[in-house]
mmCIF file of C-alpha atoms and ligand atoms in Angstrom:
data_model
loop_
_atom_site.group_PDB
_atom_site.id
_atom_site.type_symbol
_atom_site.label_atom_id
_atom_site.label_comp_id
_atom_site.label_asym_id
_atom_site.label_seq_id
_atom_site.Cartn_x
_atom_site.Cartn_y
_atom_site.Cartn_z
ATOM 1 C CA MET A 9 116.019 120.747 80.507
ATOM 2 C CA ASP A 10 113.863 123.342 82.206
ATOM 3 C CA ARG A 11 110.732 123.508 80.063
ATOM 4 C CA HIS A 12 109.296 126.477 81.992
ATOM 5 C CA VAL A 13 112.386 128.611 81.356
ATOM 6 C CA LEU A 14 112.425 127.690 77.669
ATOM 7 C CA LYS A 15 108.738 128.212 77.048
ATOM 8 C CA HIS A 16 107.513 131.173 79.049
ATOM 9 C CA SER A 17 108.050 134.898 78.748
ATOM 10 C CA PHE A 18 110.122 136.852 81.255
ATOM 11 C CA THR A 19 109.765 140.255 82.878
ATOM 12 C CA LEU A 20 112.517 142.555 84.102
ATOM 13 C CA ARG A 21 111.374 141.862 87.678
ATOM 14 C CA ARG A 22 111.481 138.095 87.112
ATOM 15 C CA THR A 23 114.049 137.002 84.569
ATOM 16 C CA HIS A 24 114.694 133.329 83.898
ATOM 17 C CA ASP A 25 117.687 131.305 85.026
ATOM 18 C CA TRP A 26 119.076 130.686 81.544
ATOM 19 C CA MET A 27 122.066 128.426 82.166
ATOM 20 C CA CYS A 28 125.406 129.693 80.868
ATOM 21 C CA PRO A 29 126.169 127.839 77.598
ATOM 22 C CA THR A 30 129.928 127.971 78.217
ATOM 23 C CA CYS A 31 130.502 126.793 81.791
ATOM 24 C CA GLY A 32 127.069 125.194 82.340
ATOM 25 C CA LYS A 33 127.416 125.935 86.050
ATOM 26 C CA ALA A 34 125.620 129.212 86.662
ATOM 27 C CA PRO A 35 122.704 131.242 85.299
ATOM 28 C CA LEU A 36 123.077 134.227 83.011
ATOM 29 C CA ARG A 37 121.995 137.630 84.312
ATOM 30 C CA ILE A 38 120.934 140.636 82.239
ATOM 31 C CA ARG A 39 123.698 143.247 82.378
ATOM 32 C CA GLU A 40 122.426 146.397 83.989
ATOM 33 C CA ASP A 41 121.700 149.211 81.532
ATOM 34 C CA SER A 42 122.143 146.965 78.496
ATOM 35 C CA PHE A 43 118.427 146.204 78.131
ATOM 36 C CA VAL A 44 116.804 148.233 75.362
ATOM 37 C CA LYS A 45 113.213 147.961 74.170
ATOM 38 C CA GLU A 46 111.396 149.878 71.445
ATOM 39 C CA GLU A 47 107.776 149.754 70.447
ATOM 40 C CA GLN A 48 107.293 148.460 66.927
ATOM 41 C CA SER A 49 105.814 150.792 64.314
ATOM 42 C CA SER A 50 102.690 148.655 63.972
ATOM 43 C CA SER A 51 101.615 149.398 67.552
ATOM 44 C CA ARG A 52 102.805 152.986 68.056
ATOM 45 C CA ASP A 53 99.480 154.583 67.208
ATOM 46 C CA HIS A 54 97.560 154.742 70.482
ATOM 47 C CA SER A 55 94.859 157.103 69.224
ATOM 48 C CA ASP A 56 92.120 154.485 68.893
ATOM 49 C CA GLU A 57 89.391 155.047 71.470
ATOM 50 C CA GLU A 58 89.455 151.368 72.346
ATOM 51 C CA TRP A 59 93.241 151.223 72.585
ATOM 52 C CA GLN A 60 94.532 148.896 75.285
ATOM 53 C CA PRO A 61 98.110 148.456 76.574
ATOM 54 C CA GLU A 62 97.833 144.807 75.498
ATOM 55 C CA TRP A 63 98.074 146.028 71.889
ATOM 56 C CA ILE A 64 101.688 147.102 72.399
ATOM 57 C CA ARG A 65 104.369 145.093 70.596
ATOM 58 C CA TYR A 66 108.075 145.528 71.394
ATOM 59 C CA VAL A 67 111.435 144.364 70.157
ATOM 60 C CA TYR A 68 114.260 144.148 72.694
ATOM 61 C CA SER A 69 117.990 143.504 72.889
ATOM 62 C CA CYS A 70 120.322 143.023 75.837
ATOM 63 C CA MET A 71 123.601 141.554 77.029
ATOM 64 C CA LEU A 72 123.674 138.697 79.523
ATOM 65 C CA VAL A 73 126.633 137.836 81.697
ATOM 66 C CA CYS A 74 127.388 134.524 83.405
ATOM 67 C CA SER A 75 127.082 134.869 87.172
ATOM 68 C CA ASN A 76 129.992 132.463 87.682
ATOM 69 C CA VAL A 77 132.895 134.824 88.424
ATOM 70 C CA GLN A 78 135.338 132.252 87.028
ATOM 71 C CA CYS A 79 133.515 132.376 83.674
ATOM 72 C CA LYS A 80 131.723 135.702 83.079
ATOM 73 C CA GLU A 81 130.732 134.623 79.570
ATOM 74 C CA VAL A 82 128.780 137.283 77.673
ATOM 75 C CA VAL A 83 125.725 136.357 75.634
ATOM 76 C CA ALA A 84 123.694 138.657 73.405
ATOM 77 C CA SER A 85 119.934 138.202 73.258
ATOM 78 C CA SER A 86 117.107 139.744 71.273
ATOM 79 C CA GLY A 87 113.414 139.076 70.945
ATOM 80 C CA THR A 88 109.911 140.447 71.125
ATOM 81 C CA GLY A 89 107.689 141.812 73.860
ATOM 82 C CA SER A 90 104.137 142.708 74.775
ATOM 83 C CA VAL A 91 102.152 143.989 77.745
ATOM 84 C CA ASP A 92 100.100 141.786 80.025
ATOM 85 C CA TRP A 93 98.298 142.445 83.286
ATOM 86 C CA HIS A 94 97.872 140.755 86.618
ATOM 87 C CA VAL A 95 96.284 141.643 89.948
ATOM 88 C CA GLU A 96 98.368 142.845 92.909
ATOM 89 C CA GLU A 97 97.252 144.138 96.281
ATOM 90 C CA ASP A 98 98.267 147.700 97.028
ATOM 91 C CA MET A 99 99.553 148.936 100.430
ATOM 92 C CA ASN A 100 95.994 148.862 101.769
ATOM 93 C CA GLY A 101 95.351 145.331 100.575
ATOM 94 C CA VAL A 102 93.083 146.513 97.766
ATOM 95 C CA PRO A 103 93.412 144.458 94.538
ATOM 96 C CA GLN A 104 94.777 146.519 91.657
ATOM 97 C CA GLN A 105 95.220 145.724 87.980
ATOM 98 C CA VAL A 106 98.936 146.063 87.164
ATOM 99 C CA HIS A 107 100.335 146.116 83.629
ATOM 100 C CA GLU A 108 103.809 144.714 83.033
ATOM 101 C CA ASP A 109 106.070 144.194 80.023
ATOM 102 C CA HIS A 110 106.677 140.567 79.044
ATOM 103 C CA PHE A 111 109.481 139.502 76.715
ATOM 104 C CA ARG A 112 110.139 136.409 74.617
ATOM 105 C CA PRO A 113 113.680 135.655 73.425
ATOM 106 C CA LYS A 114 114.154 134.832 69.763
ATOM 107 C CA PHE A 115 117.949 134.569 69.714
ATOM 108 C CA PHE A 116 120.884 133.971 72.015
ATOM 109 C CA GLN A 117 124.450 134.311 70.739
ATOM 110 C CA PRO A 118 126.189 132.045 71.616
ATOM 111 C CA HIS A 119 123.121 129.827 71.691
ATOM 112 C CA LEU A 120 121.892 128.155 74.881
ATOM 113 C CA GLN A 121 122.926 124.550 75.487
ATOM 114 C CA ILE A 122 119.393 123.226 75.848
ATOM 115 C CA PHE A 123 120.595 119.811 76.964
ATOM 116 C CA GLN A 124 124.075 118.435 77.443
ATOM 117 C CA ILE A 125 125.287 116.425 74.478
ATOM 118 C CA PRO A 126 127.601 113.606 75.714
ATOM 119 C CA GLU A 127 131.268 114.245 74.949
ATOM 120 C CA ALA A 128 131.509 110.922 73.110
ATOM 121 C CA CYS A 129 128.718 111.905 70.703
ATOM 122 C CA PRO A 130 130.184 112.183 67.185
ATOM 123 C CA CYS A 131 130.264 115.552 65.427
ATOM 124 C CA SER A 132 127.899 114.329 62.692
ATOM 125 C CA VAL A 133 125.173 114.021 65.347
ATOM 126 C CA ALA A 134 126.191 116.875 67.649
ATOM 127 C CA LYS A 135 126.477 119.524 64.920
ATOM 128 C CA PRO A 136 122.849 119.358 63.701
ATOM 129 C CA LEU A 137 121.726 119.373 67.336
ATOM 130 C CA GLU A 138 123.786 122.514 67.973
ATOM 131 C CA ASN A 139 122.143 124.039 64.875
ATOM 132 C CA SER A 140 118.779 123.061 66.323
ATOM 133 C CA PHE A 141 119.554 124.778 69.637
ATOM 134 C CA ALA A 142 120.486 127.965 67.744
ATOM 135 C CA LEU A 143 117.117 127.950 65.941
ATOM 136 C CA PHE A 144 114.965 126.770 68.840
ATOM 137 C CA PHE A 145 113.433 130.090 69.932
ATOM 138 C CA ALA A 146 113.100 131.703 66.507
ATOM 139 C CA ALA A 147 112.117 128.809 64.242
ATOM 140 C CA PRO A 148 110.772 125.652 65.933
ATOM 141 C CA ASP A 149 110.032 124.067 62.531
ATOM 142 C CA ALA A 150 113.676 124.383 61.484
ATOM 143 C CA ALA A 151 114.848 123.314 64.950
ATOM 144 C CA ILE A 152 112.939 120.035 64.793
ATOM 145 C CA ALA A 153 114.086 119.414 61.205
ATOM 146 C CA SER A 154 117.671 119.567 62.512
ATOM 147 C CA VAL A 155 116.779 116.948 65.145
ATOM 148 C CA HIS A 156 115.583 114.748 62.283
ATOM 149 C CA THR A 157 118.949 115.265 60.563
ATOM 150 C CA ALA A 158 120.735 114.336 63.797
ATOM 151 C CA MET A 159 118.690 111.138 64.081
ATOM 152 C CA LYS A 160 119.636 110.109 60.550
ATOM 153 C CA ALA A 161 123.294 110.751 61.381
ATOM 154 C CA LEU A 162 122.935 108.803 64.630
ATOM 155 C CA LEU A 163 121.601 105.754 62.826
ATOM 156 C CA GLY A 164 124.541 105.985 60.438
ATOM 157 C CA GLU A 165 126.955 106.173 63.368
ATOM 158 C CA MET A 166 125.333 103.103 64.888
ATOM 159 C CA MET A 167 126.825 101.157 61.961
ATOM 160 C CA LEU A 168 123.634 100.979 59.978
ATOM 161 C CA PRO A 169 123.656 100.763 56.189
ATOM 162 C CA ARG A 170 122.327 104.075 55.019
ATOM 163 C CA PHE A 171 122.936 102.812 51.519
ATOM 164 C CA VAL A 172 122.052 99.379 50.183
ATOM 165 C CA ALA A 173 123.192 97.927 46.929
ATOM 166 C CA PRO A 174 120.871 95.109 45.866
ATOM 167 C CA SER A 175 122.029 95.344 42.254
ATOM 168 C CA GLY A 176 125.412 96.874 42.736
ATOM 169 C CA GLU A 177 123.966 100.382 42.802
ATOM 170 C CA ARG A 178 124.026 102.609 45.839
ATOM 171 C CA ARG A 179 120.655 103.931 46.861
ATOM 172 C CA SER A 180 119.621 105.695 49.965
ATOM 173 C CA ILE A 181 117.202 104.251 52.468
ATOM 174 C CA ASN A 182 114.967 106.389 54.566
ATOM 175 C CA LEU A 183 114.962 106.850 58.301
ATOM 176 C CA HIS A 184 112.092 104.413 58.806
ATOM 177 C CA GLN A 185 113.962 101.675 56.910
ATOM 178 C CA SER A 186 117.110 102.404 58.912
ATOM 179 C CA ILE A 187 115.210 102.021 62.171
ATOM 180 C CA ALA A 188 113.947 98.611 61.030
ATOM 181 C CA LEU A 189 117.572 97.551 60.488
ATOM 182 C CA LEU A 190 118.724 98.762 63.886
ATOM 183 C CA ASP A 191 121.215 96.534 65.673
ATOM 184 C CA PRO A 192 119.289 94.253 68.082
ATOM 185 C CA LYS A 193 121.243 95.652 71.040
ATOM 186 C CA TYR A 194 119.493 98.980 70.425
ATOM 187 C CA ALA A 195 116.063 97.417 69.866
ATOM 188 C CA HIS A 196 114.708 99.042 73.016
ATOM 189 C CA LEU A 197 115.386 102.470 71.449
ATOM 190 C CA LYS A 198 113.346 101.856 68.291
ATOM 191 C CA ASP A 199 110.134 103.289 69.697
ATOM 192 C CA VAL A 200 111.948 106.379 70.957
ATOM 193 C CA ILE A 201 113.608 107.028 67.600
ATOM 194 C CA LEU A 202 110.286 106.481 65.826
ATOM 195 C CA ALA A 203 108.628 108.974 68.185
ATOM 196 C CA ILE A 204 111.224 111.593 67.234
ATOM 197 C CA LYS A 205 110.683 110.789 63.571
ATOM 198 C CA TRP A 206 106.941 111.364 63.896
ATOM 199 C CA LEU A 207 107.458 114.658 65.697
ATOM 200 C CA ALA A 208 109.943 115.800 63.073
ATOM 201 C CA ASP A 209 107.784 114.620 60.160
ATOM 202 C CA ASP A 210 104.884 116.752 61.350
ATOM 203 C CA GLY A 211 107.108 119.807 61.200
ATOM 204 C CA SER A 212 109.177 119.167 58.121
ATOM 205 C CA GLN A 213 106.775 117.528 55.694
ATOM 206 C CA ASP A 214 103.173 118.448 56.427
ATOM 207 C CA GLU A 215 102.526 121.895 55.048
ATOM 208 C CA GLY A 216 100.288 123.970 57.242
ATOM 209 C CA VAL A 217 101.199 122.059 60.400
ATOM 210 C CA SER A 218 103.180 124.330 62.629
ATOM 211 C CA VAL A 219 105.583 122.931 65.187
ATOM 212 C CA SER A 220 105.246 124.189 68.731
ATOM 213 C CA ILE A 221 108.066 124.741 71.177
ATOM 214 C CA ASP A 222 106.541 121.857 73.172
ATOM 215 C CA ASP A 223 106.963 119.545 70.164
ATOM 216 C CA VAL A 224 110.644 120.481 69.903
ATOM 217 C CA MET A 225 111.187 120.010 73.641
ATOM 218 C CA ASP A 226 109.516 116.573 73.404
ATOM 219 C CA ALA A 227 111.973 115.659 70.638
ATOM 220 C CA TYR A 228 114.906 116.998 72.711
ATOM 221 C CA GLU A 229 113.923 114.922 75.751
ATOM 222 C CA LEU A 230 113.737 111.770 73.641
ATOM 223 C CA THR A 231 117.015 112.587 71.877
ATOM 224 C CA GLU A 232 118.772 113.248 75.187
ATOM 225 C CA LYS A 233 117.599 109.840 76.413
ATOM 226 C CA ILE A 234 118.946 108.076 73.304
ATOM 227 C CA LEU A 235 122.310 109.866 73.375
ATOM 228 C CA GLU A 236 122.769 109.031 77.055
ATOM 229 C CA GLU A 237 122.042 105.362 76.375
ATOM 230 C CA VAL A 238 124.347 105.155 73.363
ATOM 231 C CA TYR A 239 127.202 107.510 74.306
ATOM 232 C CA ALA A 240 127.066 107.905 78.084
ATOM 233 C CA PRO A 241 125.543 104.711 79.483
ATOM 234 C CA LYS A 242 125.391 104.465 83.226
ATOM 235 C CA LEU A 243 127.525 101.662 84.654
ATOM 236 C CA PRO A 244 125.594 98.748 86.135
ATOM 237 C CA THR A 245 125.641 98.853 89.919
ATOM 238 C CA THR A 246 127.768 95.685 90.032
ATOM 239 C CA LEU A 247 130.491 97.443 88.012
ATOM 240 C CA MET A 248 130.508 100.622 90.078
ATOM 241 C CA PRO A 249 133.727 101.150 92.030
ATOM 242 C CA MET A 250 133.421 99.999 95.628
ATOM 243 C CA THR A 251 133.533 102.719 98.239
ATOM 244 C CA PRO A 252 135.436 101.936 101.424
HETATM 245 ZN ZN1 ZN B 570 129.529 130.593 82.636
#
């Protein structure tokens, strides 16, 4: 997971290497002439004496194409933009203030595969994670709530009793109780699952607490680690095939 690519804005001179969600082998490139930007109505009035280019707000849309010639997947993207400045030296080496458009994606369709979900991961866990990836750029709060859903499904898949029946009645138990009942062979993952729970709780339950993209990426990194351990464990060195 490339946190820089996921977090920072891009310019048309320096686009990001968004990895193709279909082949996973090559970056997407913006298709020439497909990029369209328009200034939003709220920033079109430039008559104020103190007006600065930094007040500009855009929306954009474009088509991306996978640079792998065997794939050539097409992905639509849209988002927002603004103007920022930096200092460049001109031909005479004199520093100049240069304004440049910066853009932030809100959507990709199909969505980016932010980390690889192991093939053996059951659909009940993978599906909410895919939903989370689709919401990542536009709604971090919803994206992290979907990670929480995936964690609950994961605990269920790990043969945990999501329902207990002390008096013959079925009643649900919460994620925290499920973690406490985790199979001892997964005991080393308890802290990681709890960390994801805390991240998700901040976003899904505490009103007024907004989830940042960093929070979601933290949850993704922890989730990726758990899924690798449970569904794609690395073979111990002693079991690795011998090479001649
Ligand atoms: Zn591709």
